[in-house]
Amino acid sequence: MLQRTEGIVLKTNLFGEADLIVTYITKDYGIIKTFAKSPRKVKSKFGSSLEPLTHSKISFWGKEDSSLPRLVQSDIVYPFHSLRSSLGCFLKVSEILELTLNFLPERDANNRVYSLLLNTLRAMEMDCRTELLLLFYKLKLLDFAGYLPMLNSCGRCGRKGNIFYLSSGTVLCNRCAKDSAPSKSLSPAVISLWMNLLGWDMNKLGRIKPAEKILQELTALIDEHVKYITERTLRTRTF
Amino acid sequence: MPGIIENLVNELTRLPGIGRKTAQRLAFFILSMPEAEALSLAKAIQTVKEKARFCSRCFNITEKEICEICSDNSRDKSKVVVVEEPSNILVMERVKSFRCLYHVLLGALSPIDGITPEKLKIRELIDRVKHNGIQEIIIATNPNTKGEITAQYINELLRPLGVTVSRIAYGLPMGSDIEFADEVTLGKALEGRREL
């Protein structure tokens, strides 16, 4: 059965002599892996449309539940080429792609994450130096995927608290914490930034400039949380 | 099928581009070959596995300490072409008009796959540039995302050393039609245009 959708290339893996396994996040099917025949040959019909970050309209052939359908067509909608042509930008974008791959299951459409990724790539094309955008993406992705840590109140009973417990993935009040080992005491500024980032639209990000220290503190906390959940350091972080 | 033939077919299907049917055809061809020829093939495979190693200068495949290309005094030793894999050298050598040295990185950077600069032969390239009087480095990594970021990374490291760093040209393959080119390839071809 021929299926059509639009998607963004997250990753490619070499397969055989000139073939590729292309991992997409798609609008209608979530994350899918497809098999592309001979795109590495000079005169391939796919051209540069299978490069990471390329937003394209794709058609693939296979049974509905096929684990590796065959990619038959890929027409570029927008290549996001400028994000690939700068090493610094590409490193930041790679972290976004790796997080997306880690937190979304295959074949489970999530339109909110798809739109979030597309809008984040568009925003990064304008300015990829901002750390705030990267943090914004991480928080929203964790929220949409169901792994967002609760920072403004106790994650179990809703009472006030400001001590974060890594093993529980949330702030806990004194009563709920009991024997848990606390990981970090959070400042009101960090909690406020967390709440604002979750409440804001992406287009409002440019208007605010949080203190560097607060931004780093929240980023470090979220990175620790991600590491605890995935049980490993992100590969992009080892670069 | 007899067990020994089945075993040979299974071994042959490990090769790239060889499916089960082709493997069966090859297996029966090997069976029909004169014994000396078949054993010569087996011996060649054994020898290459025993003797093949990386050249200590350029990381090309060789059976000696230094490969034939690095030992060839007729080559232009002021220019080094940087490629991803030893197989790329074979293709480059088809260009008879360009005879210089090579450096094989043994891969390309890929942050998402955890391929960091330490896993490639980049440090060795920098050492060659520092100590061997090289004047130009021509980066011929693949024209894809991994190849591009590898080229950029190497360029950033080499620029302070005062060596000329160039990148192979981008554009359309000879014999193709512009009509079928995608926008990124065509954009690169236009950016890299030159005066006639």
Short mmCIF file of C-alpha atoms in Angstrom, two decimals:
data_model
loop_
_atom_site.label_atom_id
_atom_site.label_comp_id
_atom_site.label_asym_id
_atom_site.label_seq_id
_atom_site.Cartn_x
_atom_site.Cartn_y
_atom_site.Cartn_z
CA MET A 1 0.00 0.00 0.00
CA LEU A 2 1.32 3.43 -0.98
CA GLN A 3 1.32 5.91 1.88
CA ARG A 4 1.91 9.64 1.58
CA THR A 5 2.78 12.16 4.26
CA GLU A 6 5.21 14.94 5.06
CA GLY A 7 8.17 14.61 7.35
CA ILE A 8 11.54 15.81 8.56
CA VAL A 9 14.66 13.63 8.22
CA LEU A 10 16.03 12.94 11.72
CA LYS A 11 18.79 10.53 10.86
CA THR A 12 20.24 8.35 8.11
CA ASN A 13 22.15 5.07 8.40
CA LEU A 14 24.24 3.48 5.69
CA PHE A 15 22.85 0.18 4.45
CA GLY A 16 24.51 -2.11 1.95
CA GLU A 17 26.52 -0.67 -0.92
CA ALA A 18 24.58 2.48 -1.78
CA ASP A 19 21.35 2.28 0.22
CA LEU A 20 20.16 4.19 3.27
CA ILE A 21 17.80 3.67 6.18
CA VAL A 22 16.15 7.07 6.60
CA THR A 23 14.47 7.92 9.91
CA TYR A 24 11.72 10.53 9.63
CA ILE A 25 9.41 12.25 12.03
CA THR A 26 6.20 12.46 10.03
CA LYS A 27 2.97 14.34 10.47
CA ASP A 28 0.70 11.29 10.17
CA TYR A 29 2.77 8.32 11.37
CA GLY A 30 5.15 9.75 13.99
CA ILE A 31 8.70 8.41 13.79
CA ILE A 32 9.19 5.92 10.96
CA LYS A 33 12.18 4.23 9.37
CA THR A 34 12.18 3.81 5.60
CA PHE A 35 14.46 2.00 3.18
CA ALA A 36 15.81 4.09 0.31
CA LYS A 37 17.33 2.26 -2.65
CA SER A 38 20.64 3.69 -3.95
CA PRO A 39 20.40 7.36 -2.84
CA ARG A 40 24.19 7.47 -2.49
CA LYS A 41 24.72 7.02 -6.21
CA VAL A 42 25.58 10.22 -8.09
CA LYS A 43 22.52 10.14 -10.36
CA SER A 44 20.02 9.07 -7.68
CA LYS A 45 16.50 10.49 -8.04
CA PHE A 46 16.53 11.37 -4.34
CA GLY A 47 19.29 13.99 -4.78
CA SER A 48 19.89 15.79 -1.49
CA SER A 49 16.35 15.23 -0.20
CA LEU A 50 17.43 12.59 2.33
CA GLU A 51 19.92 14.78 4.19
CA PRO A 52 19.15 15.30 7.90
CA LEU A 53 16.71 18.17 8.69
CA THR A 54 15.19 18.19 5.20
CA HIS A 55 11.45 18.83 5.36
CA SER A 56 9.86 16.95 2.48
CA LYS A 57 6.73 15.34 1.11
CA ILE A 58 7.32 11.61 0.97
CA SER A 59 5.68 8.48 -0.40
CA PHE A 60 6.55 5.02 0.82
CA TRP A 61 5.44 1.56 -0.12
CA GLY A 62 4.78 -1.27 2.32
CA LYS A 63 2.19 -2.93 4.53
CA GLU A 64 0.57 -0.63 7.08
CA ASP A 65 2.54 -2.19 9.94
CA SER A 66 5.75 -2.77 7.94
CA SER A 67 8.81 -2.02 10.05
CA LEU A 68 10.80 -0.87 7.02
CA PRO A 69 8.68 0.40 4.13
CA ARG A 70 10.42 1.34 0.89
CA LEU A 71 10.75 5.06 0.19
CA VAL A 72 9.66 5.73 -3.38
CA GLN A 73 9.51 9.52 -3.55
CA SER A 74 10.79 12.51 -1.63
CA ASP A 75 10.13 16.10 -2.72
CA ILE A 76 11.84 18.82 -0.75
CA VAL A 77 9.51 21.35 0.91
CA TYR A 78 12.33 23.19 2.67
CA PRO A 79 15.92 21.90 3.06
CA PHE A 80 17.04 23.81 6.23
CA HIS A 81 20.38 23.82 4.49
CA SER A 82 21.82 26.72 6.48
CA LEU A 83 21.50 24.70 9.73
CA ARG A 84 23.63 21.95 8.21
CA SER A 85 26.29 24.24 6.82
CA SER A 86 27.49 25.54 10.20
CA LEU A 87 29.22 23.14 12.59
CA GLY A 88 28.06 25.02 15.71
CA CYS A 89 24.44 25.11 14.56
CA PHE A 90 24.45 21.50 13.49
CA LEU A 91 25.74 20.37 16.88
CA LYS A 92 22.83 22.13 18.63
CA VAL A 93 20.32 20.78 16.14
CA SER A 94 21.77 17.28 16.51
CA GLU A 95 20.97 17.42 20.23
CA ILE A 96 17.37 18.30 19.37
CA LEU A 97 17.16 15.41 16.90
CA GLU A 98 18.66 12.93 19.36
CA LEU A 99 16.25 14.00 22.11
CA THR A 100 13.31 13.61 19.72
CA LEU A 101 14.47 10.12 18.77
CA ASN A 102 14.90 9.18 22.44
CA PHE A 103 11.56 10.41 23.71
CA LEU A 104 9.11 9.54 20.95
CA PRO A 105 8.05 5.97 20.21
CA GLU A 106 8.00 4.77 16.60
CA ARG A 107 4.73 4.77 14.64
CA ASP A 108 2.91 6.97 17.14
CA ALA A 109 1.84 10.23 15.50
CA ASN A 110 2.37 13.28 17.69
CA ASN A 111 1.37 16.42 15.83
CA ARG A 112 2.40 18.72 18.66
CA VAL A 113 6.00 17.45 18.61
CA TYR A 114 6.08 17.55 14.80
CA SER A 115 4.98 21.21 14.75
CA LEU A 116 7.31 22.03 17.64
CA LEU A 117 10.30 20.60 15.76
CA LEU A 118 9.39 22.35 12.52
CA ASN A 119 8.93 25.72 14.27
CA THR A 120 12.14 25.26 16.30
CA LEU A 121 14.14 24.57 13.12
CA ARG A 122 12.63 27.70 11.52
CA ALA A 123 13.54 29.75 14.60
CA MET A 124 17.05 28.30 14.73
CA GLU A 125 17.57 29.29 11.12
CA MET A 126 17.07 32.91 12.19
CA ASP A 127 19.42 32.61 15.17
CA CYS A 128 20.95 29.33 16.23
CA ARG A 129 23.17 30.78 18.98
CA THR A 130 20.43 31.14 21.57
CA GLU A 131 20.51 28.58 24.38
CA LEU A 132 17.01 29.64 25.45
CA LEU A 133 15.46 28.11 22.32
CA LEU A 134 17.21 24.79 22.98
CA LEU A 135 15.92 24.77 26.57
CA PHE A 136 12.44 25.72 25.37
CA TYR A 137 12.45 22.76 22.96
CA LYS A 138 13.62 20.35 25.67
CA LEU A 139 10.89 21.44 28.11
CA LYS A 140 8.12 21.32 25.50
CA LEU A 141 9.27 17.94 24.19
CA LEU A 142 9.36 16.48 27.72
CA ASP A 143 5.91 17.94 28.34
CA PHE A 144 4.40 16.50 25.13
CA ALA A 145 6.10 13.13 25.68
CA GLY A 146 4.93 12.92 29.31
CA TYR A 147 8.32 13.20 31.02
CA LEU A 148 8.20 16.82 32.19
CA PRO A 149 9.57 17.25 35.72
CA MET A 150 7.27 19.15 38.08
CA LEU A 151 9.19 22.08 39.61
CA ASN A 152 6.63 24.49 41.09
CA SER A 153 4.97 22.19 43.62
CA CYS A 154 5.12 18.68 45.04
CA GLY A 155 4.59 16.21 42.20
CA ARG A 156 2.66 13.84 44.49
CA CYS A 157 0.35 15.97 46.65
CA GLY A 158 0.58 19.48 45.12
CA ARG A 159 1.87 21.15 48.31
CA LYS A 160 4.61 23.76 48.21
CA GLY A 161 8.20 22.63 47.89
CA ASN A 162 11.42 23.64 46.24
CA ILE A 163 13.68 20.60 46.61
CA PHE A 164 14.06 18.59 43.41
CA TYR A 165 14.37 14.80 43.71
CA LEU A 166 16.05 13.31 40.63
CA SER A 167 14.90 9.75 41.33
CA SER A 168 11.28 10.92 41.51
CA GLY A 169 11.60 13.34 38.59
CA THR A 170 9.82 16.08 40.53
CA VAL A 171 9.91 18.52 43.41
CA LEU A 172 8.60 16.88 46.60
CA CYS A 173 7.25 18.42 49.81
CA ASN A 174 8.82 17.44 53.17
CA ARG A 175 5.98 15.06 53.90
CA CYS A 176 6.18 13.13 50.59
CA ALA A 177 9.99 13.14 50.42
CA LYS A 178 10.55 11.10 53.62
CA ASP A 179 13.61 8.91 52.89
CA SER A 180 14.33 10.13 49.33
CA ALA A 181 17.74 11.72 48.81
CA PRO A 182 17.32 15.34 47.66
CA SER A 183 19.19 16.33 44.49
CA LYS A 184 18.89 20.08 44.30
CA SER A 185 17.34 23.06 45.99
CA LEU A 186 15.68 25.30 43.38
CA SER A 187 15.76 29.09 43.46
CA PRO A 188 12.49 31.01 42.82
CA ALA A 189 14.05 32.44 39.64
CA VAL A 190 14.62 28.95 38.20
CA ILE A 191 11.04 27.91 38.98
CA SER A 192 9.76 31.13 37.46
CA LEU A 193 11.76 30.60 34.23
CA TRP A 194 10.46 27.01 34.03
CA MET A 195 6.85 28.19 34.40
CA ASN A 196 7.28 31.01 31.90
CA LEU A 197 8.91 28.82 29.26
CA LEU A 198 6.07 26.31 29.51
CA GLY A 199 3.45 29.03 29.25
CA TRP A 200 5.02 31.10 26.47
CA ASP A 201 4.76 30.80 22.70
CA MET A 202 7.98 30.35 20.79
CA ASN A 203 7.59 33.75 19.12
CA LYS A 204 7.80 35.49 22.54
CA LEU A 205 11.20 34.00 23.35
CA GLY A 206 13.12 36.81 21.68
CA ARG A 207 11.61 39.39 24.02
CA ILE A 208 13.19 38.13 27.22
CA LYS A 209 16.74 37.63 28.37
CA PRO A 210 16.99 35.56 31.56
CA ALA A 211 20.16 35.84 33.65
CA GLU A 212 22.84 33.52 32.27
CA LYS A 213 23.22 31.80 35.65
CA ILE A 214 19.50 31.00 35.91
CA LEU A 215 19.43 29.70 32.33
CA GLN A 216 22.42 27.45 32.99
CA GLU A 217 20.94 26.20 36.27
CA LEU A 218 17.66 25.16 34.66
CA THR A 219 19.47 23.68 31.63
CA ALA A 220 21.74 21.61 33.90
CA LEU A 221 18.73 20.37 35.88
CA ILE A 222 16.82 19.33 32.73
CA ASP A 223 19.95 17.65 31.30
CA GLU A 224 20.35 15.63 34.52
CA HIS A 225 16.69 14.66 34.38
CA VAL A 226 17.05 13.55 30.72
CA LYS A 227 20.18 11.55 31.61
CA TYR A 228 18.36 9.86 34.50
CA ILE A 229 15.43 8.85 32.27
CA THR A 230 17.47 7.70 29.27
CA GLU A 231 20.13 6.13 31.56
CA ARG A 232 22.94 7.51 29.39
CA THR A 233 24.61 10.72 28.31
CA LEU A 234 23.37 12.00 24.98
CA ARG A 235 25.80 11.10 22.18
CA THR A 236 25.70 14.66 20.91
CA ARG A 237 26.93 15.81 24.33
CA THR A 238 30.14 13.76 23.97
CA PHE A 239 31.17 15.77 20.91
CA MET B 1 21.45 -28.72 -0.89
CA PRO B 2 24.52 -30.42 0.61
CA GLY B 3 25.74 -28.91 3.86
CA ILE B 4 29.08 -27.76 2.47
CA ILE B 5 27.43 -25.88 -0.43
CA GLU B 6 24.86 -24.40 1.96
CA ASN B 7 27.71 -23.20 4.14
CA LEU B 8 29.46 -21.53 1.18
CA VAL B 9 26.20 -19.86 0.09
CA ASN B 10 25.66 -18.54 3.62
CA GLU B 11 29.20 -17.12 3.71
CA LEU B 12 28.81 -15.47 0.31
CA THR B 13 25.54 -13.78 1.27
CA ARG B 14 27.53 -11.81 3.86
CA LEU B 15 29.12 -9.83 0.99
CA PRO B 16 27.51 -6.49 0.07
CA GLY B 17 25.10 -6.65 -2.84
CA ILE B 18 24.99 -10.47 -2.82
CA GLY B 19 21.58 -11.97 -2.23
CA ARG B 20 20.81 -15.66 -1.78
CA LYS B 21 20.23 -16.36 -5.48
CA THR B 22 23.48 -14.69 -6.56
CA ALA B 23 25.29 -16.50 -3.74
CA GLN B 24 23.99 -19.82 -5.03
CA ARG B 25 25.14 -18.97 -8.57
CA LEU B 26 28.60 -18.01 -7.26
CA ALA B 27 28.81 -21.13 -5.10
CA PHE B 28 28.09 -23.42 -8.07
CA PHE B 29 30.54 -21.45 -10.21
CA ILE B 30 33.23 -21.93 -7.55
CA LEU B 31 32.37 -25.64 -7.49
CA SER B 32 32.87 -25.87 -11.26
CA MET B 33 36.18 -23.93 -11.21
CA PRO B 34 39.49 -25.79 -11.60
CA GLU B 35 40.81 -26.63 -8.14
CA ALA B 36 43.91 -24.42 -8.54
CA GLU B 37 41.79 -21.34 -9.37
CA ALA B 38 39.38 -21.92 -6.48
CA LEU B 39 42.25 -22.39 -4.04
CA SER B 40 43.95 -19.29 -5.42
CA LEU B 41 40.79 -17.29 -4.64
CA ALA B 42 40.67 -18.73 -1.11
CA LYS B 43 44.39 -18.01 -0.65
CA ALA B 44 43.95 -14.40 -1.86
CA ILE B 45 41.22 -13.84 0.75
CA GLN B 46 43.39 -15.39 3.46
CA THR B 47 46.46 -13.32 2.47
CA VAL B 48 44.59 -10.04 2.36
CA LYS B 49 43.22 -10.68 5.87
CA GLU B 50 46.65 -11.63 7.18
CA LYS B 51 48.76 -8.93 5.53
CA ALA B 52 46.52 -5.90 4.95
CA ARG B 53 47.17 -3.04 7.37
CA PHE B 54 46.87 0.72 7.47
CA CYS B 55 49.73 2.88 6.14
CA SER B 56 51.28 4.60 9.14
CA ARG B 57 51.27 7.96 7.31
CA CYS B 58 48.02 8.18 5.35
CA PHE B 59 45.93 5.23 6.67
CA ASN B 60 45.42 3.80 3.19
CA ILE B 61 45.37 -0.01 2.99
CA THR B 62 48.83 -1.48 2.41
CA GLU B 63 50.90 -4.55 3.16
CA LYS B 64 53.99 -2.54 4.10
CA GLU B 65 54.62 0.05 6.80
CA ILE B 66 54.32 2.87 4.23
CA CYS B 67 51.94 2.52 1.27
CA GLU B 68 52.96 2.78 -2.39
CA ILE B 69 51.40 6.21 -2.83
CA CYS B 70 53.29 7.71 0.15
CA SER B 71 56.56 6.09 -1.09
CA ASP B 72 56.14 7.38 -4.68
CA ASN B 73 58.66 10.21 -5.12
CA SER B 74 57.17 11.36 -8.44
CA ARG B 75 54.05 12.67 -6.67
CA ASP B 76 53.39 16.26 -5.61
CA LYS B 77 54.01 15.99 -1.86
CA SER B 78 52.90 19.55 -1.11
CA LYS B 79 49.24 18.66 -1.66
CA VAL B 80 47.20 16.18 0.38
CA VAL B 81 43.68 15.05 -0.49
CA VAL B 82 41.63 14.14 2.59
CA VAL B 83 39.10 11.34 2.05
CA GLU B 84 36.76 9.37 4.33
CA GLU B 85 37.60 5.77 3.35
CA PRO B 86 40.50 3.92 1.67
CA SER B 87 38.10 2.94 -1.16
CA ASN B 88 37.80 6.67 -2.03
CA ILE B 89 41.50 6.67 -2.99
CA LEU B 90 40.84 4.10 -5.73
CA VAL B 91 38.27 6.45 -7.28
CA MET B 92 40.53 9.50 -6.90
CA GLU B 93 43.41 7.66 -8.55
CA ARG B 94 41.32 7.32 -11.71
CA VAL B 95 41.94 11.06 -12.20
CA LYS B 96 45.32 10.58 -13.84
CA SER B 97 46.06 14.32 -14.14
CA PHE B 98 46.14 14.85 -10.37
CA ARG B 99 48.94 13.01 -8.61
CA CYS B 100 49.37 14.00 -4.99
CA LEU B 101 49.24 12.37 -1.54
CA TYR B 102 46.20 11.31 0.48
CA HIS B 103 45.02 11.13 4.06
CA VAL B 104 42.23 8.74 5.06
CA LEU B 105 40.09 9.78 8.04
CA LEU B 106 38.45 6.34 8.38
CA GLY B 107 35.00 7.87 8.71
CA ALA B 108 33.18 11.18 9.05
CA LEU B 109 31.96 13.14 12.06
CA SER B 110 28.42 12.38 13.17
CA PRO B 111 27.30 13.84 16.52
CA ILE B 112 24.06 11.85 16.59
CA ASP B 113 25.96 8.55 16.11
CA GLY B 114 28.64 9.50 18.65
CA ILE B 115 31.40 9.69 15.99
CA THR B 116 33.63 12.31 17.58
CA PRO B 117 36.94 13.76 16.24
CA GLU B 118 38.89 11.38 18.54
CA LYS B 119 37.50 8.39 16.64
CA LEU B 120 38.87 9.64 13.31
CA LYS B 121 42.43 10.21 12.07
CA ILE B 122 42.17 14.00 12.37
CA ARG B 123 44.95 14.46 14.95
CA GLU B 124 47.29 12.49 12.66
CA LEU B 125 46.40 14.83 9.77
CA ILE B 126 47.27 17.88 11.88
CA ASP B 127 50.61 16.27 12.80
CA ARG B 128 51.36 15.62 9.11
CA VAL B 129 50.63 19.24 8.23
CA LYS B 130 52.83 20.49 11.08
CA HIS B 131 55.86 18.33 10.29
CA ASN B 132 55.83 17.47 6.55
CA GLY B 133 55.86 20.84 4.76
CA ILE B 134 52.39 20.39 3.25
CA GLN B 135 51.11 23.54 1.50
CA GLU B 136 47.56 22.60 0.51
CA ILE B 137 44.93 20.33 2.00
CA ILE B 138 42.11 19.41 -0.38
CA ILE B 139 39.12 18.13 1.58
CA ALA B 140 37.31 15.49 -0.47
CA THR B 141 34.90 14.12 2.13
CA ASN B 142 31.47 13.12 0.79
CA PRO B 143 29.19 16.03 -0.18
CA ASN B 144 26.61 15.18 2.47
CA THR B 145 25.93 16.51 5.97
CA LYS B 146 28.52 14.32 7.73
CA GLY B 147 31.17 15.11 5.11
CA GLU B 148 30.39 18.82 5.29
CA ILE B 149 30.72 19.17 9.04
CA THR B 150 33.91 17.09 8.95
CA ALA B 151 35.31 19.49 6.33
CA GLN B 152 34.35 22.48 8.48
CA TYR B 153 35.90 20.99 11.60
CA ILE B 154 39.19 20.24 9.81
CA ASN B 155 39.21 23.71 8.25
CA GLU B 156 38.88 25.32 11.70
CA LEU B 157 41.84 23.30 13.00
CA LEU B 158 44.07 23.85 9.96
CA ARG B 159 43.47 27.53 9.27
CA PRO B 160 45.73 28.77 12.12
CA LEU B 161 48.59 26.61 10.75
CA GLY B 162 48.89 28.78 7.63
CA VAL B 163 48.15 25.98 5.17
CA THR B 164 45.75 26.47 2.23
CA VAL B 165 42.56 24.49 2.82
CA SER B 166 40.30 23.85 -0.17
CA ARG B 167 37.14 21.81 -0.71
CA ILE B 168 36.29 19.84 -3.85
CA ALA B 169 33.69 21.64 -6.01
CA TYR B 170 29.96 21.01 -5.70
CA GLY B 171 27.43 20.78 -8.46
CA LEU B 172 25.75 18.66 -11.05
CA PRO B 173 27.12 15.33 -12.24
CA MET B 174 28.38 15.23 -15.86
CA GLY B 175 25.81 13.80 -18.24
CA SER B 176 22.80 14.80 -16.10
CA ASP B 177 19.95 17.22 -16.91
CA ILE B 178 19.43 20.43 -14.89
CA GLU B 179 15.70 19.68 -15.04
CA PHE B 180 16.11 16.80 -12.60
CA ALA B 181 18.43 18.52 -10.10
CA ASP B 182 17.14 19.39 -6.63
CA GLU B 183 17.31 22.93 -5.24
CA VAL B 184 20.22 22.31 -2.83
CA THR B 185 22.48 20.79 -5.52
CA LEU B 186 21.54 23.49 -8.02
CA GLY B 187 22.07 26.22 -5.40
CA LYS B 188 25.54 24.86 -4.65
CA ALA B 189 26.33 24.71 -8.38
CA LEU B 190 25.32 28.35 -8.78
CA GLU B 191 27.29 29.43 -5.70
CA GLY B 192 30.36 27.65 -7.03
CA ARG B 193 30.10 29.02 -10.60
CA ARG B 194 33.26 30.24 -12.27
CA GLU B 195 34.10 32.59 -15.10
CA LEU B 196 34.67 30.99 -18.49
#
